[in-house]
């Protein structure tokens, strides 16, 4: 019996009813269904809200065109910058046609004018987006929310026969087709739902709209809100919807992207605001990797909305860490209503503290300490008294490292009217409390006050805000060798009475400083970690890693040894499989703190000078030991790859060797793996270090990966203890399976596949129902095979012996899977019951040499001048060779698409000004549609077919169907006599239709499908 699903139109109407019912400020506007009507509606609001400025003289047509031009944005990021406004008010400028009226600035939207004043809230649906090319079709958007007449939130719905991901893919399709232009270019938020599951994401262009960042809403207790009607109640009611697109957004000028806060960030900010109103301090426990710096920025910025506070002071951790934090703050604040002041010196800090400006001041504890010393003995001065009486809120990132209990006590004594808000991913509890020192605080709660909001690593992984961890505990020697070593140290010892941990505690440090051990570590990194480092993604899209060692001297030895391995001066060499993907792998850098006063400082400076010179040669930079701070910042940026220039392979680092630097507070989503060759750390240090790896990045990065090379039994216990402490007992949910579990899962998946199809050849004889089961079973095999390849224990040479299958056989099964998928994929209009499998699943295990065309588009987009840049960057121009190389690679697999991309790239290089601020993906889509339209026009003339009918046939062509939609109409309207009159050697009437079908099929398969399926 077929399942009857609630229709999309009914879901749509239910959502509208939810929004406008009860005590709601939303108004349903069924009449606003075209762009012309939307512009007219916005014009009416603009004139009504600016009567005083307009002097009762409404806008002329020419004047309103000025408004339309200013409100038609090149991308959503530009729209977000405009929405930030002047002091929170977004305006447009109009030169009046009547010169006596001059130039006026009109208010469009006030960020703070929530649920009142000039703000209006309207709901529209079934907006008609008319087709823009012959291959296009008219579209109707689902539901859009307008604030003051501007579309700011768009909701795409599918019924429950579909995944919410189908709604997400629909939005990406609209973006590629350029549907969100004109007045819709102001959008800030996309929402996708199938009724049961709902997600939201910041508006972005198609190549930057990453499904990894789709967010689930959770309530203040971190319970998920997934139903579309519940989501509407929590997120889309007023004032929440207004806040979502004005107060809970951050504009990242480095990434040129809009960020929408996740729900736990919003709840924490609100909790801090409420505590400040009660004059209470406290701390926020948000697991590392969940965006604490971003949350603390918005918390610091929003605290200035509290009238009783004079200043917000943001304290960052150490001088060498504040570079990335301050850089992030500056990037976030560039388009914000609050000025972020980074204090350069103590006098500057005092000046800013005493100024009347309500601003967020970013500083370090060292500078605050100097401020207090500066005023010693000056207690009677007016400046001291003014400073002393300031109402200050201190926001402290990495709150245990930035401020000690002793120092906090001193500052509180000086700023006696202060509130403190600490942010930490690893609170100090009674279980790992600091050593007692008088009456000083030993735990986070004692130091900062009660916990205001909590979001643990367990919750973050469940919500997909961060990734789980895959940990491998390695040893470079065997159990027998460990026993021999223990006996050598104490011949009288009873080995049977010792646990593995007790044996490992006896291992002297010198064992791990031996070059043989170090070479084994390097071999594991360069030859057995390709999957961990994303080699399957291809050049430019691999990940990077950090190697942490026990000391600066050991880090230096590793750096020298890596250079020898690259120069082929050691028994360990880099395998051809590694070189075939990245010929320049590994690009290694080293960073550590240099002190002038230590006995090793001269050696450390000499070795660092040598490493910096290597770095300069590698990346054509000009750093020196005197510009060490700038060098460290460049290493940070290059490792993080947040700027578009680092999309290019020649600008990328593969590995950075550190002792402690970068292990706390450093954010690099493309960093996938932490290699640890040092003794186990304390619980909070372990979690901090591990969390460098588990940021969301792309579809292929499934875990934050950690490999330890010392004392595996000790590490296993230490990690377990740390995870229990920081996950509220959810440690089993945080870790990927160990190799033995992954090994068994692959064997079980293969057995399940063989049960359905004993060989690839047997697939063809399966019934349709059996083929559905086969497709699902092969997906399980693919997942398990991809998973097992990440482990260093996996050896491809052992595949047949261990699992009784070869790579060739898996590839053969894969080919059959692709054919079966086409056969079982339902027509969207014919779905009557759901298929129990993921129809959009992307295979991972089988290595493909295909070049990702979206990656090429990203590289080209990085070189297109924006409205801000004066010209194409000369530094980026040199990267054109890399783009040319990728386009040539694409020619091998998809020459038709590569030809169009090559032409577009050539045009951009020749006339970059013509493409300023343009979206490359939309330009390519236009070229594709033009190429398809040309082929349809050519063939329709050649065979005397009606072009509009052939266009319909092509648009609805389904390779798996024998009879196509529109086939009868195409046959009926084809004109043999007209064809015969214009053709030199016409085919006979009897074969005319068959020849048409062959010609159309050839055109579609050889030209159109390659363009549509890059």
CSV table of C-alpha atoms in Angstrom, one decimal, residues 311-701:
chain,number,residue,atom,x,y,z
A,311,UNK,CA,33.7,49.4,29.1
A,312,UNK,CA,34.1,45.8,27.9
A,313,UNK,CA,37.6,44.5,28.1
A,314,UNK,CA,38.4,41.3,26.2
A,315,UNK,CA,41.5,39.6,27.6
A,316,UNK,CA,43.4,37.1,25.4
A,317,UNK,CA,45.9,34.5,26.2
A,318,UNK,CA,49.6,35.3,25.9
A,319,UNK,CA,51.3,37.5,23.3
A,320,UNK,CA,52.0,34.7,20.8
A,321,UNK,CA,48.4,33.5,20.9
A,322,UNK,CA,46.6,36.9,20.7
A,323,UNK,CA,47.6,37.2,17.0
A,324,UNK,CA,44.9,34.8,15.8
A,325,UNK,CA,42.3,35.9,18.3
A,326,UNK,CA,42.9,39.6,17.6
A,327,UNK,CA,43.0,39.0,13.9
A,328,UNK,CA,39.6,37.2,14.2
A,329,UNK,CA,38.2,40.1,16.3
A,330,UNK,CA,39.4,42.6,13.8
A,331,UNK,CA,37.9,40.6,10.9
A,332,UNK,CA,34.6,40.3,12.7
A,333,UNK,CA,34.5,44.0,13.8
A,334,UNK,CA,35.3,45.6,10.5
A,335,UNK,CA,31.7,46.0,9.6
A,336,UNK,CA,30.2,46.1,13.1
A,337,UNK,CA,28.7,49.0,15.0
A,338,UNK,CA,31.4,48.7,17.7
A,339,UNK,CA,35.0,49.7,17.3
A,340,UNK,CA,37.4,47.0,18.4
A,341,UNK,CA,40.5,48.6,19.9
A,342,UNK,CA,43.7,46.6,20.1
A,343,UNK,CA,45.9,48.3,22.5
A,344,UNK,CA,49.5,48.8,21.3
A,345,UNK,CA,51.0,50.1,24.5
A,346,UNK,CA,50.1,50.9,28.1
A,347,UNK,CA,49.6,54.6,27.6
A,348,UNK,CA,47.3,53.8,24.7
A,349,UNK,CA,45.4,51.4,26.9
A,350,UNK,CA,45.0,54.0,29.7
A,351,UNK,CA,43.8,56.5,27.2
A,352,UNK,CA,41.1,54.2,25.8
A,353,UNK,CA,40.0,53.2,29.3
A,354,UNK,CA,39.5,56.8,30.3
A,355,UNK,CA,37.8,57.8,27.0
A,356,UNK,CA,34.0,58.4,26.8
A,357,UNK,CA,33.8,55.9,23.9
A,358,UNK,CA,31.7,52.8,24.6
A,359,UNK,CA,34.0,50.3,22.9
A,360,UNK,CA,35.4,46.8,23.3
A,361,UNK,CA,39.1,46.9,24.2
A,362,UNK,CA,41.2,43.9,23.3
A,363,UNK,CA,44.3,43.5,25.5
A,364,UNK,CA,46.5,41.0,27.4
A,365,UNK,CA,46.9,40.5,31.1
A,366,UNK,CA,50.5,41.8,30.9
A,367,UNK,CA,49.3,45.2,29.7
A,368,UNK,CA,46.7,45.4,32.4
A,369,UNK,CA,49.3,44.6,34.9
A,370,UNK,CA,51.4,47.6,33.7
A,371,UNK,CA,48.4,49.9,34.0
A,372,UNK,CA,48.0,49.1,37.7
A,373,UNK,CA,51.7,49.5,38.3
A,374,UNK,CA,51.6,52.9,36.5
A,375,UNK,CA,49.2,54.2,39.1
A,376,UNK,CA,51.0,53.0,42.2
A,377,UNK,CA,51.4,56.0,44.5
A,378,UNK,CA,49.0,58.1,42.4
A,379,UNK,CA,45.8,57.2,44.2
A,380,UNK,CA,44.8,60.8,44.8
A,381,UNK,CA,44.9,61.8,41.1
A,382,UNK,CA,41.6,62.4,39.1
A,383,UNK,CA,42.7,59.9,36.5
A,384,UNK,CA,43.2,57.2,39.1
A,385,UNK,CA,39.8,57.9,40.7
A,386,UNK,CA,38.1,57.8,37.3
A,387,UNK,CA,39.7,54.6,36.3
A,388,UNK,CA,39.0,53.0,39.7
A,389,UNK,CA,35.3,53.8,39.5
A,390,UNK,CA,34.8,52.4,36.0
A,391,UNK,CA,32.0,49.8,35.6
A,392,UNK,CA,33.9,47.2,33.6
A,393,UNK,CA,33.0,43.8,32.2
A,394,UNK,CA,36.0,41.5,31.6
A,395,UNK,CA,35.5,38.8,28.9
A,396,UNK,CA,38.3,36.2,29.1
A,397,UNK,CA,38.9,33.7,26.3
A,398,UNK,CA,40.8,30.6,27.4
A,399,UNK,CA,40.1,31.9,30.8
A,400,UNK,CA,42.6,29.7,32.8
A,401,UNK,CA,45.6,30.5,30.7
A,402,UNK,CA,44.8,34.2,30.2
A,403,UNK,CA,44.3,35.1,33.9
A,404,UNK,CA,45.6,33.3,37.0
A,405,UNK,CA,43.6,33.3,40.2
A,406,UNK,CA,46.2,35.6,41.8
A,407,UNK,CA,46.2,38.1,39.0
A,408,UNK,CA,42.4,38.2,38.8
A,409,UNK,CA,42.3,39.0,42.5
A,410,UNK,CA,44.7,41.9,42.0
A,411,UNK,CA,42.7,43.3,39.1
A,412,UNK,CA,39.4,43.0,41.0
A,413,UNK,CA,40.9,45.0,43.8
A,414,UNK,CA,41.8,47.7,41.3
A,415,UNK,CA,38.6,47.6,39.2
A,416,UNK,CA,36.3,47.0,42.2
A,417,UNK,CA,33.1,47.5,40.1
A,418,UNK,CA,34.0,44.7,37.6
A,419,UNK,CA,32.1,41.7,36.3
A,420,UNK,CA,34.0,38.7,34.9
A,421,UNK,CA,32.9,36.2,32.2
A,422,UNK,CA,35.3,33.4,31.4
A,423,UNK,CA,35.1,31.2,28.4
A,424,UNK,CA,36.7,27.7,28.4
A,425,UNK,CA,36.5,24.4,26.6
A,426,UNK,CA,38.1,22.6,29.5
A,427,UNK,CA,37.0,23.8,32.9
A,428,UNK,CA,38.9,23.0,36.0
A,429,UNK,CA,36.8,20.7,38.2
A,430,UNK,CA,37.4,19.3,41.7
A,431,UNK,CA,38.8,16.2,40.0
A,432,UNK,CA,41.6,18.1,38.3
A,433,UNK,CA,41.8,21.1,40.7
A,434,UNK,CA,44.9,23.2,40.8
A,435,UNK,CA,47.2,22.8,43.8
A,436,UNK,CA,46.1,24.6,46.9
A,437,UNK,CA,47.8,28.0,47.3
A,438,UNK,CA,46.4,29.9,50.3
A,439,UNK,CA,42.8,30.8,49.6
A,440,UNK,CA,43.2,31.3,45.9
A,441,UNK,CA,40.6,29.7,43.6
A,442,UNK,CA,41.4,26.1,42.5
A,443,UNK,CA,38.5,25.5,40.1
A,444,UNK,CA,36.8,27.4,37.4
A,445,UNK,CA,33.7,28.0,39.4
A,446,UNK,CA,35.7,29.3,42.4
A,447,UNK,CA,37.5,31.7,40.1
A,448,UNK,CA,34.7,33.0,37.9
A,449,UNK,CA,31.4,32.1,39.5
A,450,UNK,CA,28.6,29.8,38.5
A,451,UNK,CA,28.3,28.1,35.1
A,452,UNK,CA,26.1,30.3,32.9
A,453,UNK,CA,25.9,27.9,29.9
A,454,UNK,CA,27.3,24.5,29.0
A,455,UNK,CA,27.9,22.8,25.7
A,456,UNK,CA,30.1,19.8,26.0
A,457,UNK,CA,32.0,17.9,23.3
A,458,UNK,CA,29.4,15.1,23.5
A,459,UNK,CA,26.6,17.6,22.6
A,460,UNK,CA,28.7,19.3,19.9
A,461,UNK,CA,29.4,16.0,18.2
A,462,UNK,CA,25.8,15.0,18.4
A,463,UNK,CA,24.7,18.3,16.8
A,464,UNK,CA,27.5,18.1,14.2
A,465,UNK,CA,29.0,21.3,15.4
A,466,UNK,CA,32.3,19.5,15.7
A,467,UNK,CA,33.6,16.1,14.5
A,468,UNK,CA,34.3,13.1,16.7
A,469,UNK,CA,37.9,11.8,17.3
A,470,UNK,CA,39.7,8.9,15.7
A,471,UNK,CA,42.7,8.0,17.9
A,472,UNK,CA,45.4,5.5,17.1
A,473,UNK,CA,47.8,4.5,19.9
A,474,UNK,CA,51.1,3.5,18.2
A,475,UNK,CA,54.4,2.1,19.4
A,476,UNK,CA,57.5,2.0,17.2
A,477,UNK,CA,58.6,-1.3,18.9
A,478,UNK,CA,56.9,-4.6,19.6
A,479,UNK,CA,55.6,-6.1,22.9
A,480,UNK,CA,58.6,-8.5,22.9
A,481,UNK,CA,61.0,-5.5,22.4
A,482,UNK,CA,59.3,-3.7,25.3
A,483,UNK,CA,59.8,-6.8,27.5
A,484,UNK,CA,63.5,-7.0,26.5
A,485,UNK,CA,63.9,-3.4,27.4
A,486,UNK,CA,62.3,-3.8,30.8
A,487,UNK,CA,64.5,-6.8,31.6
A,488,UNK,CA,67.6,-4.9,30.5
A,489,UNK,CA,66.7,-2.1,32.9
A,490,UNK,CA,66.0,-4.6,35.8
A,491,UNK,CA,67.0,-8.2,35.1
A,492,UNK,CA,65.4,-9.4,38.3
A,493,UNK,CA,61.9,-8.1,37.6
A,494,UNK,CA,58.9,-10.4,37.1
A,495,UNK,CA,57.4,-9.5,33.8
A,496,UNK,CA,54.2,-11.4,34.4
A,497,UNK,CA,53.4,-9.3,37.5
A,498,UNK,CA,53.6,-6.0,35.5
A,499,UNK,CA,50.8,-4.4,33.6
A,500,UNK,CA,51.4,-2.8,30.2
A,501,UNK,CA,51.2,0.7,31.9
A,502,UNK,CA,53.8,-0.2,34.5
A,503,UNK,CA,56.2,-1.5,31.8
A,504,UNK,CA,55.7,1.7,29.8
A,505,UNK,CA,56.4,3.9,32.8
A,506,UNK,CA,59.9,2.3,32.9
A,507,UNK,CA,60.8,3.3,29.4
A,508,UNK,CA,63.6,5.9,29.5
A,509,UNK,CA,63.2,9.2,27.6
A,510,UNK,CA,66.3,8.3,25.5
A,511,UNK,CA,64.4,5.5,23.7
A,512,UNK,CA,62.1,8.1,22.1
A,513,UNK,CA,65.0,10.4,21.2
A,514,UNK,CA,66.6,7.6,19.2
A,515,UNK,CA,66.7,8.4,15.4
A,516,UNK,CA,65.3,4.9,14.6
A,517,UNK,CA,62.2,5.8,16.5
A,518,UNK,CA,62.0,9.2,14.9
A,519,UNK,CA,62.3,7.8,11.4
A,520,UNK,CA,59.5,5.3,12.1
A,521,UNK,CA,57.3,8.3,13.1
A,522,UNK,CA,58.2,10.2,9.9
A,523,UNK,CA,57.5,7.0,7.8
A,524,UNK,CA,54.1,6.8,9.4
A,525,UNK,CA,53.4,10.5,8.6
A,526,UNK,CA,54.6,10.6,5.0
A,527,UNK,CA,53.7,7.1,3.8
A,528,UNK,CA,50.9,5.7,5.9
A,529,UNK,CA,48.7,8.8,6.5
A,530,UNK,CA,47.7,9.7,3.0
A,531,UNK,CA,44.0,9.0,3.7
A,532,UNK,CA,44.2,10.9,7.0
A,533,UNK,CA,45.7,13.9,5.1
A,534,UNK,CA,43.0,13.8,2.4
A,535,UNK,CA,45.1,12.7,-0.5
A,536,UNK,CA,42.0,11.2,-2.0
A,537,UNK,CA,40.7,14.8,-2.5
A,538,UNK,CA,43.5,15.7,-4.9
A,539,UNK,CA,46.1,18.5,-5.0
A,540,UNK,CA,45.1,21.8,-3.3
A,541,UNK,CA,42.3,20.0,-1.3
A,542,UNK,CA,44.4,17.8,1.0
A,543,UNK,CA,44.5,18.5,4.7
A,544,UNK,CA,47.4,19.5,6.9
A,545,UNK,CA,48.8,18.3,10.3
A,546,UNK,CA,50.7,19.3,13.4
A,547,UNK,CA,53.5,17.2,15.0
A,548,UNK,CA,54.0,18.0,18.7
A,549,UNK,CA,57.2,16.9,20.4
A,550,UNK,CA,58.7,16.8,23.9
A,551,UNK,CA,61.1,19.8,23.6
A,552,UNK,CA,62.4,22.5,21.4
A,553,UNK,CA,65.6,20.5,20.8
A,554,UNK,CA,63.6,17.4,19.8
A,555,UNK,CA,61.4,19.6,17.4
A,556,UNK,CA,64.7,20.9,15.8
A,557,UNK,CA,66.0,17.3,15.4
A,558,UNK,CA,62.7,16.3,13.7
A,559,UNK,CA,62.8,19.3,11.4
A,560,UNK,CA,66.4,18.4,10.3
A,561,UNK,CA,65.4,14.7,9.9
A,562,UNK,CA,62.4,15.6,7.7
A,563,UNK,CA,64.8,17.6,5.4
A,564,UNK,CA,67.0,14.5,5.1
A,565,UNK,CA,64.1,12.3,4.3
A,566,UNK,CA,63.0,14.7,1.5
A,567,UNK,CA,66.6,14.7,0.2
A,568,UNK,CA,66.6,10.9,0.3
A,569,UNK,CA,69.5,10.8,2.8
A,570,UNK,CA,67.9,8.3,5.2
A,571,UNK,CA,66.5,4.7,5.0
A,572,UNK,CA,63.0,6.1,5.0
A,573,UNK,CA,62.0,7.5,1.6
A,574,UNK,CA,58.7,9.1,0.4
A,575,UNK,CA,56.7,6.5,-1.5
A,576,UNK,CA,55.7,7.0,-5.2
A,577,UNK,CA,52.0,6.9,-4.2
A,578,UNK,CA,52.6,9.9,-2.0
A,579,UNK,CA,54.6,11.8,-4.7
A,580,UNK,CA,52.1,11.0,-7.5
A,581,UNK,CA,49.4,13.1,-5.7
A,582,UNK,CA,51.7,15.8,-4.1
A,583,UNK,CA,55.2,15.9,-5.7
A,584,UNK,CA,56.2,18.6,-3.2
A,585,UNK,CA,55.0,16.8,-0.1
A,586,UNK,CA,55.8,17.3,2.7
A,587,UNK,CA,56.1,21.1,3.1
A,588,UNK,CA,57.2,21.4,6.7
A,589,UNK,CA,57.6,24.4,9.0
A,590,UNK,CA,58.6,24.7,12.6
A,591,UNK,CA,57.6,27.2,15.3
A,592,UNK,CA,58.6,27.7,18.9
A,593,UNK,CA,59.0,30.5,21.4
A,594,UNK,CA,62.5,32.0,21.7
A,595,UNK,CA,63.8,33.5,24.9
A,596,UNK,CA,66.8,35.7,25.2
A,597,UNK,CA,67.8,34.5,28.6
A,598,UNK,CA,68.0,30.7,28.3
A,599,UNK,CA,71.3,28.9,27.9
A,600,UNK,CA,70.1,27.4,24.6
A,601,UNK,CA,68.8,30.7,23.2
A,602,UNK,CA,71.7,31.2,20.7
A,603,UNK,CA,71.3,27.7,19.3
A,604,UNK,CA,67.5,28.1,19.2
A,605,UNK,CA,67.9,31.4,17.3
A,606,UNK,CA,70.4,29.9,14.8
A,607,UNK,CA,68.1,26.9,14.1
A,608,UNK,CA,65.1,29.2,13.8
A,609,UNK,CA,67.0,31.4,11.4
A,610,UNK,CA,67.8,28.4,9.3
A,611,UNK,CA,64.1,27.2,9.3
A,612,UNK,CA,62.8,30.7,8.4
A,613,UNK,CA,65.3,30.9,5.5
A,614,UNK,CA,63.9,27.5,4.2
A,615,UNK,CA,60.4,28.9,4.6
A,616,UNK,CA,61.2,32.0,2.7
A,617,UNK,CA,62.6,29.9,-0.1
A,618,UNK,CA,59.6,27.6,-0.1
A,619,UNK,CA,56.9,30.4,-0.2
A,620,UNK,CA,58.9,33.4,-1.6
A,621,UNK,CA,58.6,35.4,1.7
A,622,UNK,CA,61.0,37.6,3.4
A,623,UNK,CA,60.9,36.9,7.2
A,624,UNK,CA,63.8,37.0,9.6
A,625,UNK,CA,64.5,36.3,13.3
A,626,UNK,CA,63.7,40.0,13.8
A,627,UNK,CA,60.3,39.6,12.3
A,628,UNK,CA,59.5,36.4,14.2
A,629,UNK,CA,56.0,37.6,15.2
A,630,UNK,CA,55.1,38.2,11.6
A,631,UNK,CA,56.6,34.8,10.6
A,632,UNK,CA,54.5,33.0,13.3
A,633,UNK,CA,51.4,34.9,12.0
A,634,UNK,CA,52.1,33.8,8.5
A,635,UNK,CA,52.5,30.2,9.6
A,636,UNK,CA,49.2,30.4,11.4
A,637,UNK,CA,47.5,31.9,8.4
A,638,UNK,CA,49.0,29.4,6.0
A,639,UNK,CA,48.1,26.5,8.2
A,640,UNK,CA,44.5,27.8,8.7
A,641,UNK,CA,44.0,28.5,5.0
A,642,UNK,CA,41.1,30.9,5.6
A,643,UNK,CA,42.2,33.4,3.0
A,644,UNK,CA,41.5,32.6,-0.6
A,645,UNK,CA,45.2,32.7,-1.6
A,646,UNK,CA,45.8,29.5,0.3
A,647,UNK,CA,43.4,27.6,-1.9
A,648,UNK,CA,46.4,27.2,-4.3
A,649,UNK,CA,48.7,24.2,-3.7
A,650,UNK,CA,51.9,26.2,-4.1
A,651,UNK,CA,50.8,28.3,-1.0
A,652,UNK,CA,50.0,25.4,1.3
A,653,UNK,CA,51.9,24.0,4.3
A,654,UNK,CA,51.5,20.2,5.0
A,655,UNK,CA,53.0,19.9,8.5
A,656,UNK,CA,54.1,22.2,11.3
A,657,UNK,CA,56.3,20.9,14.1
A,658,UNK,CA,55.7,22.5,17.6
A,659,UNK,CA,56.2,21.9,21.2
A,660,UNK,CA,53.2,23.7,22.8
A,661,UNK,CA,52.4,26.5,20.3
A,662,UNK,CA,49.1,26.1,18.3
A,663,UNK,CA,47.8,23.4,20.7
A,664,UNK,CA,45.4,25.8,22.4
A,665,UNK,CA,43.1,28.4,20.9
A,666,UNK,CA,44.3,27.9,17.3
A,667,UNK,CA,41.5,27.4,14.7
A,668,UNK,CA,42.3,25.7,11.4
A,669,UNK,CA,39.4,23.7,9.9
A,670,UNK,CA,41.6,22.1,7.3
A,671,UNK,CA,43.9,20.6,9.9
A,672,UNK,CA,42.9,17.0,10.1
A,673,UNK,CA,45.6,15.2,12.2
A,674,UNK,CA,47.6,15.7,15.3
A,675,UNK,CA,50.7,13.5,15.6
A,676,UNK,CA,52.0,13.3,19.2
A,677,UNK,CA,55.5,12.1,20.0
A,678,UNK,CA,55.7,13.1,23.7
A,679,UNK,CA,54.6,11.8,27.1
A,680,UNK,CA,50.8,12.0,27.9
A,681,UNK,CA,49.6,15.4,28.9
A,682,UNK,CA,47.1,16.6,31.6
A,683,UNK,CA,43.4,16.0,30.8
A,684,UNK,CA,42.6,19.6,29.9
A,685,UNK,CA,45.8,19.8,27.7
A,686,UNK,CA,44.9,16.6,25.9
A,687,UNK,CA,41.4,17.8,25.0
A,688,UNK,CA,42.7,21.2,24.0
A,689,UNK,CA,45.3,19.6,21.7
A,690,UNK,CA,43.0,17.0,20.2
A,691,UNK,CA,40.5,19.8,19.5
A,692,UNK,CA,42.8,21.4,16.9
A,693,UNK,CA,41.7,18.6,14.6
A,694,UNK,CA,37.9,18.3,14.8
A,695,UNK,CA,36.7,21.5,13.2
A,696,UNK,CA,34.1,21.0,10.4
A,697,UNK,CA,35.6,21.4,7.0
A,698,UNK,CA,34.4,19.4,4.0
A,699,UNK,CA,32.5,16.2,3.2
A,700,UNK,CA,35.6,14.0,3.3
A,701,UNK,CA,36.7,15.1,6.7
